[in-house]
């Protein structure tokens, strides 16, 4: 049996205590790396050796460096994938800018009163007036706001997004021009809910402090009558016009609306059988919708032009409209009706505009 320092298989031939091989040959055999790993032994504890079948020593597992490197590589790959996804999400061309980064222009508005050249025609009922007016063939209420039937997607907007833009424009017109609570009841919420959030400060100021300055007229946003002066008569509101949609750029859709609304009105007080007259409003609105508007179901209004009559030019139409009713004239005591004075040094759009209501726009009733 070899001594304590001898290799497991005894002393090689030629080595001291054996014979045959040189010292270098002995060292290469005994102390190579595989031999050293095989010789790493560790003694079991006393408790572990209670079992007779448990060997006195055990082999200590070596550190698996390859597994550690794989774990580090896996973590790096996960972080790289997460960073790439985050970068692509921020840089995606289909992601719209956050609300704070969007720029929405204020609404530009023009309200033009149309003064009659003679007394306003009247009749006992609205049906007779409509039948003898250019509105005889108009549809009633929302049925007159037709969306194009052959709508299709654009280069950057789908069919559904185009239809949503047209539907939102129609909803705004219905709320602002046809809702009885808005027209004579002073309601604001149905219209305000459809306004782009960045235009709400202008909208609120226009309703709270209306001014005929081209920026803050309440009647630039919606139609409202003085409920102490007039009320709606029967037979509904007659409507006729067009809606057109076009892609402005890769981020927005424009909808152009141009409609004529005809209202039958009676005096608010007095005899309920008072004569009825017609009031006509031609309104053109330029809407713009970006993806935030389409998702939030709101509308940005770029421009609104209102021509309405019969009205007196000298009457302020920024807060409410004050129609001339059956038998009334634009001037007082035979004086010619004239618009309020215009200050050419004032900023904003032209405020004191007025036109003449053509006789052909009035019902052609027999005397």
XYZ file of C-alpha atoms in Angstrom:
367
model
C 0.000 0.000 0.000
C 1.320 3.439 -0.815
C 2.013 6.100 1.715
C -0.217 9.075 2.529
C 1.230 11.115 -0.337
C 1.098 8.347 -2.919
C -1.335 8.465 -5.848
C -4.404 6.203 -5.622
C -2.927 3.648 -8.006
C 0.448 3.490 -6.226
C 3.810 4.960 -7.082
C 4.490 5.110 -10.812
C 7.331 3.087 -12.157
C 10.656 4.935 -12.079
C 9.615 7.361 -9.343
C 11.168 7.418 -5.885
C 9.739 4.515 -3.972
C 8.673 2.891 -7.217
C 10.675 2.828 -10.313
C 10.611 3.600 -13.959
C 9.275 7.117 -14.693
C 10.960 10.411 -14.012
C 9.723 13.033 -11.537
C 8.242 15.166 -14.380
C 6.241 12.257 -15.649
C 4.960 11.591 -12.154
C 3.932 15.221 -11.664
C 2.019 15.373 -14.962
C 0.060 12.286 -14.072
C -0.785 13.112 -10.495
C -1.452 16.871 -10.545
C -3.262 17.549 -13.834
C -6.573 19.491 -13.584
C -8.888 16.476 -13.866
C -7.026 14.730 -11.077
C -7.277 17.736 -8.787
C -11.044 18.111 -9.406
C -11.521 14.430 -8.721
C -9.581 14.735 -5.465
C -11.780 17.502 -4.013
C -13.344 15.640 -1.141
C -15.160 16.827 1.920
C -15.904 14.862 5.047
C -19.550 14.391 6.053
C -20.659 15.531 9.492
C -21.243 13.097 12.336
C -25.020 13.269 11.864
C -24.637 12.544 8.199
C -22.501 9.493 8.967
C -25.068 7.895 11.299
C -26.280 5.875 8.368
C -23.816 2.986 7.860
C -24.260 3.222 4.173
C -23.251 6.859 3.996
C -19.684 7.291 2.785
C -17.305 9.202 4.991
C -16.565 11.832 2.400
C -18.451 13.543 -0.395
C -17.391 15.409 -3.467
C -17.854 19.179 -3.287
C -19.777 20.454 -6.338
C -17.781 22.850 -8.426
C -19.035 26.330 -9.377
C -20.854 26.242 -12.703
C -19.596 29.464 -14.220
C -21.419 28.826 -17.460
C -24.837 29.045 -15.747
C -23.943 32.423 -14.205
C -22.949 33.822 -17.572
C -26.226 32.595 -19.100
C -28.254 34.281 -16.363
C -26.463 37.585 -16.911
C -26.978 37.297 -20.656
C -30.710 36.586 -20.134
C -31.116 39.681 -17.944
C -29.328 41.824 -20.547
C -31.599 40.525 -23.317
C -34.742 41.229 -21.266
C -33.605 44.788 -20.517
C -32.712 45.335 -24.167
C -36.136 44.100 -25.326
C -37.936 46.311 -22.795
C -35.930 49.367 -23.835
C -36.636 48.707 -27.508
C -40.381 48.362 -26.871
C -40.412 51.592 -24.874
C -38.512 53.436 -27.600
C -40.802 52.189 -30.352
C -43.864 53.152 -28.314
C -42.628 56.712 -27.954
C -41.483 57.017 -31.567
C -44.468 55.268 -33.165
C -45.938 57.329 -36.044
C -49.436 56.138 -35.074
C -49.238 57.584 -31.567
C -50.676 61.102 -31.284
C -49.032 63.797 -29.231
C -50.163 64.157 -25.625
C -52.841 66.733 -24.941
C -50.376 69.213 -23.460
C -48.335 69.190 -26.683
C -51.297 69.722 -29.018
C -51.995 73.150 -30.422
C -55.621 74.073 -31.033
C -56.470 77.424 -32.594
C -59.330 79.517 -31.194
C -62.617 79.577 -33.079
C -62.974 82.438 -35.559
C -66.612 83.499 -35.805
C -68.733 85.899 -37.800
C -72.401 86.685 -37.115
C -74.156 88.696 -39.826
C -77.714 89.990 -39.213
C -79.962 90.158 -42.276
C -82.444 93.015 -42.122
C -85.752 92.787 -44.051
C -86.602 95.488 -46.548
C -90.263 95.507 -45.493
C -92.597 94.060 -42.871
C -92.015 90.431 -41.888
C -94.621 88.092 -43.480
C -96.827 86.149 -41.078
C -99.533 83.511 -41.152
C -101.802 81.646 -38.781
C -99.792 78.448 -39.012
C -96.235 77.379 -39.773
C -97.328 74.917 -42.456
C -98.642 77.675 -44.692
C -95.424 79.655 -44.349
C -93.184 76.678 -45.115
C -95.292 75.714 -48.118
C -94.797 79.172 -49.663
C -91.099 79.525 -48.832
C -87.836 78.177 -50.284
C -87.849 75.687 -47.378
C -90.897 73.832 -48.739
C -88.776 70.856 -49.845
C -86.420 70.822 -46.866
C -86.290 67.834 -44.535
C -87.291 68.145 -40.896
C -84.737 68.503 -38.077
C -81.799 66.012 -38.058
C -83.075 64.302 -41.213
C -81.871 67.349 -43.114
C -78.248 66.831 -42.017
C -77.231 64.078 -44.383
C -73.846 62.407 -44.162
C -72.237 61.396 -47.477
C -73.198 57.844 -48.387
C -69.977 56.932 -50.189
C -67.619 57.685 -47.313
C -64.358 55.770 -47.316
C -61.026 55.902 -45.566
C -58.190 58.240 -46.454
C -54.448 57.701 -46.655
C -54.039 57.921 -42.861
C -57.576 57.407 -41.490
C -59.784 54.322 -41.656
C -63.390 54.149 -42.861
C -64.559 54.041 -39.253
C -62.570 57.145 -38.291
C -63.987 59.109 -41.234
C -67.529 58.081 -40.300
C -66.858 59.073 -36.684
C -65.737 62.549 -37.773
C -68.891 63.048 -39.843
C -71.070 61.721 -37.038
C -69.492 64.093 -34.504
C -70.010 67.064 -36.821
C -73.675 66.105 -37.201
C -74.059 65.691 -33.436
C -72.654 69.176 -32.911
C -75.064 70.711 -35.417
C -78.022 68.909 -33.857
C -77.055 70.017 -30.349
C -76.250 73.619 -31.256
C -78.989 74.315 -33.835
C -81.903 71.935 -33.192
C -82.089 71.131 -29.469
C -85.109 73.052 -28.026
C -83.450 73.271 -24.614
C -80.496 75.049 -26.203
C -82.568 77.255 -28.523
C -84.948 78.706 -25.945
C -84.131 77.061 -22.612
C -80.633 78.363 -22.042
C -79.045 74.892 -21.891
C -75.319 74.722 -22.650
C -74.188 71.228 -21.626
C -75.264 69.380 -24.834
C -72.984 71.642 -26.892
C -70.153 72.053 -24.411
C -69.724 68.278 -24.098
C -68.734 68.139 -27.783
C -66.163 70.971 -27.741
C -62.431 70.170 -27.836
C -61.079 70.531 -24.253
C -58.530 73.147 -25.312
C -61.314 75.361 -26.698
C -63.447 75.201 -23.551
C -61.954 78.385 -22.003
C -62.984 80.345 -25.110
C -66.397 78.654 -25.126
C -67.039 79.413 -21.448
C -65.980 83.033 -21.785
C -68.202 83.450 -24.847
C -71.225 82.244 -22.880
C -70.379 84.166 -19.689
C -69.262 87.447 -21.284
C -70.350 87.519 -24.946
C -68.897 90.209 -27.192
C -69.280 91.095 -30.865
C -65.533 90.917 -31.506
C -65.213 87.852 -33.719
C -63.883 85.693 -30.848
C -66.336 85.655 -27.965
C -69.855 85.689 -29.370
C -72.083 83.034 -27.848
C -73.993 82.856 -31.129
C -70.758 81.822 -32.858
C -70.938 78.525 -30.962
C -74.684 77.867 -30.839
C -78.038 79.360 -31.749
C -80.097 80.797 -28.937
C -83.145 83.036 -28.917
C -84.348 85.346 -26.173
C -86.977 83.176 -24.417
C -88.662 86.312 -23.154
C -89.296 87.382 -26.727
C -90.023 84.318 -28.885
C -90.975 80.656 -28.689
C -90.850 77.857 -31.233
C -94.017 77.173 -33.215
C -95.038 73.720 -34.500
C -94.182 71.742 -37.631
C -90.509 71.296 -36.671
C -87.348 72.970 -37.951
C -86.585 72.635 -41.650
C -82.970 71.868 -42.614
C -81.010 71.508 -45.825
C -77.274 71.405 -46.526
C -74.110 69.397 -47.021
C -71.300 67.734 -45.068
C -67.926 67.158 -46.719
C -64.838 65.498 -45.263
C -61.209 65.690 -46.350
C -57.832 64.694 -44.925
C -55.821 67.810 -44.092
C -52.618 65.993 -43.201
C -51.509 62.732 -41.644
C -52.868 63.796 -38.252
C -56.230 65.461 -38.890
C -59.508 65.329 -40.780
C -61.483 68.425 -41.811
C -65.276 68.425 -42.066
C -67.019 71.343 -43.775
C -70.698 71.853 -43.039
C -72.979 74.313 -44.824
C -76.656 74.235 -43.831
C -79.741 76.412 -43.865
C -82.050 76.150 -40.844
C -85.562 77.594 -40.943
C -87.498 78.137 -37.684
C -91.177 78.933 -37.179
C -91.566 81.443 -34.339
C -94.354 83.061 -32.306
C -94.217 85.823 -29.685
C -93.333 84.465 -26.251
C -96.213 86.237 -24.542
C -99.752 87.124 -25.452
C -102.215 85.221 -27.577
C -101.117 81.658 -28.323
C -102.807 82.060 -31.694
C -100.549 84.977 -32.607
C -99.294 84.958 -36.172
C -96.291 82.835 -37.022
C -93.203 84.044 -38.894
C -90.155 82.283 -40.274
C -86.580 82.886 -39.188
C -83.745 81.666 -41.420
C -80.153 80.894 -40.439
C -77.407 79.982 -42.878
C -74.527 78.471 -40.924
C -71.173 77.236 -42.239
C -68.787 75.508 -39.824
C -65.245 74.292 -40.393
C -64.543 71.352 -38.061
C -61.189 69.663 -37.479
C -60.658 66.263 -35.858
C -57.368 64.735 -34.785
C -57.058 61.276 -33.268
C -57.530 62.621 -29.751
C -60.829 64.199 -30.827
C -61.992 60.983 -32.455
C -61.170 58.960 -29.339
C -62.638 61.545 -26.967
C -65.622 62.266 -29.263
C -65.068 66.011 -29.319
C -64.767 68.550 -32.137
C -62.399 71.416 -32.805
C -64.155 74.347 -34.479
C -61.897 76.434 -36.702
C -64.454 78.846 -38.187
C -68.166 79.559 -37.891
C -70.129 81.946 -40.088
C -73.757 82.749 -39.328
C -76.125 84.764 -41.520
C -79.507 85.149 -39.847
C -82.702 87.105 -40.430
C -84.980 88.851 -40.219
C -82.950 90.793 -37.633
C -82.383 94.433 -36.895
C -78.818 95.437 -37.698
C -78.554 97.723 -34.682
C -79.395 94.918 -32.237
C -76.502 93.177 -30.490
C -76.535 89.550 -31.659
C -73.511 88.302 -29.729
C -75.396 86.858 -26.746
C -78.771 85.926 -28.252
C -80.639 86.507 -31.472
C -83.685 88.816 -31.366
C -85.762 87.959 -34.451
C -88.224 90.395 -35.965
C -91.651 88.766 -35.851
C -94.690 88.886 -38.106
C -95.556 92.442 -39.142
C -92.428 94.030 -37.668
C -89.914 96.116 -39.598
C -86.209 96.581 -39.188
C -86.328 100.388 -38.658
C -88.146 102.309 -35.960
C -90.466 105.192 -36.723
C -89.583 105.011 -40.391
C -85.844 105.340 -39.750
C -83.485 103.175 -41.750
C -81.954 100.358 -39.726
C -78.189 100.594 -39.580
C -75.503 98.452 -37.961
C -73.670 99.561 -34.881
C -70.536 101.618 -35.400
C -67.333 99.788 -36.312
C -63.974 100.712 -34.819
C -61.281 100.091 -37.477
C -58.589 100.258 -34.785
C -60.097 97.434 -32.751
C -58.464 94.009 -32.915
C -60.298 90.854 -33.890
C -62.612 90.151 -36.788
C -65.141 92.593 -38.199
C -67.951 92.729 -35.684
C -70.522 95.171 -37.054
C -71.547 93.420 -40.257
C -75.085 93.571 -41.611
C -76.831 92.585 -44.800
C -80.221 92.907 -46.423
C -82.583 89.949 -46.342
C -83.708 89.390 -49.922
C -87.491 89.364 -50.435
C -87.129 86.018 -52.228
C -85.940 84.489 -48.967
C -89.264 85.315 -47.301
C -92.552 83.397 -47.708
C -94.461 84.653 -50.759
C -97.901 85.015 -49.194
C -100.802 86.754 -50.915
C -101.786 90.076 -49.300
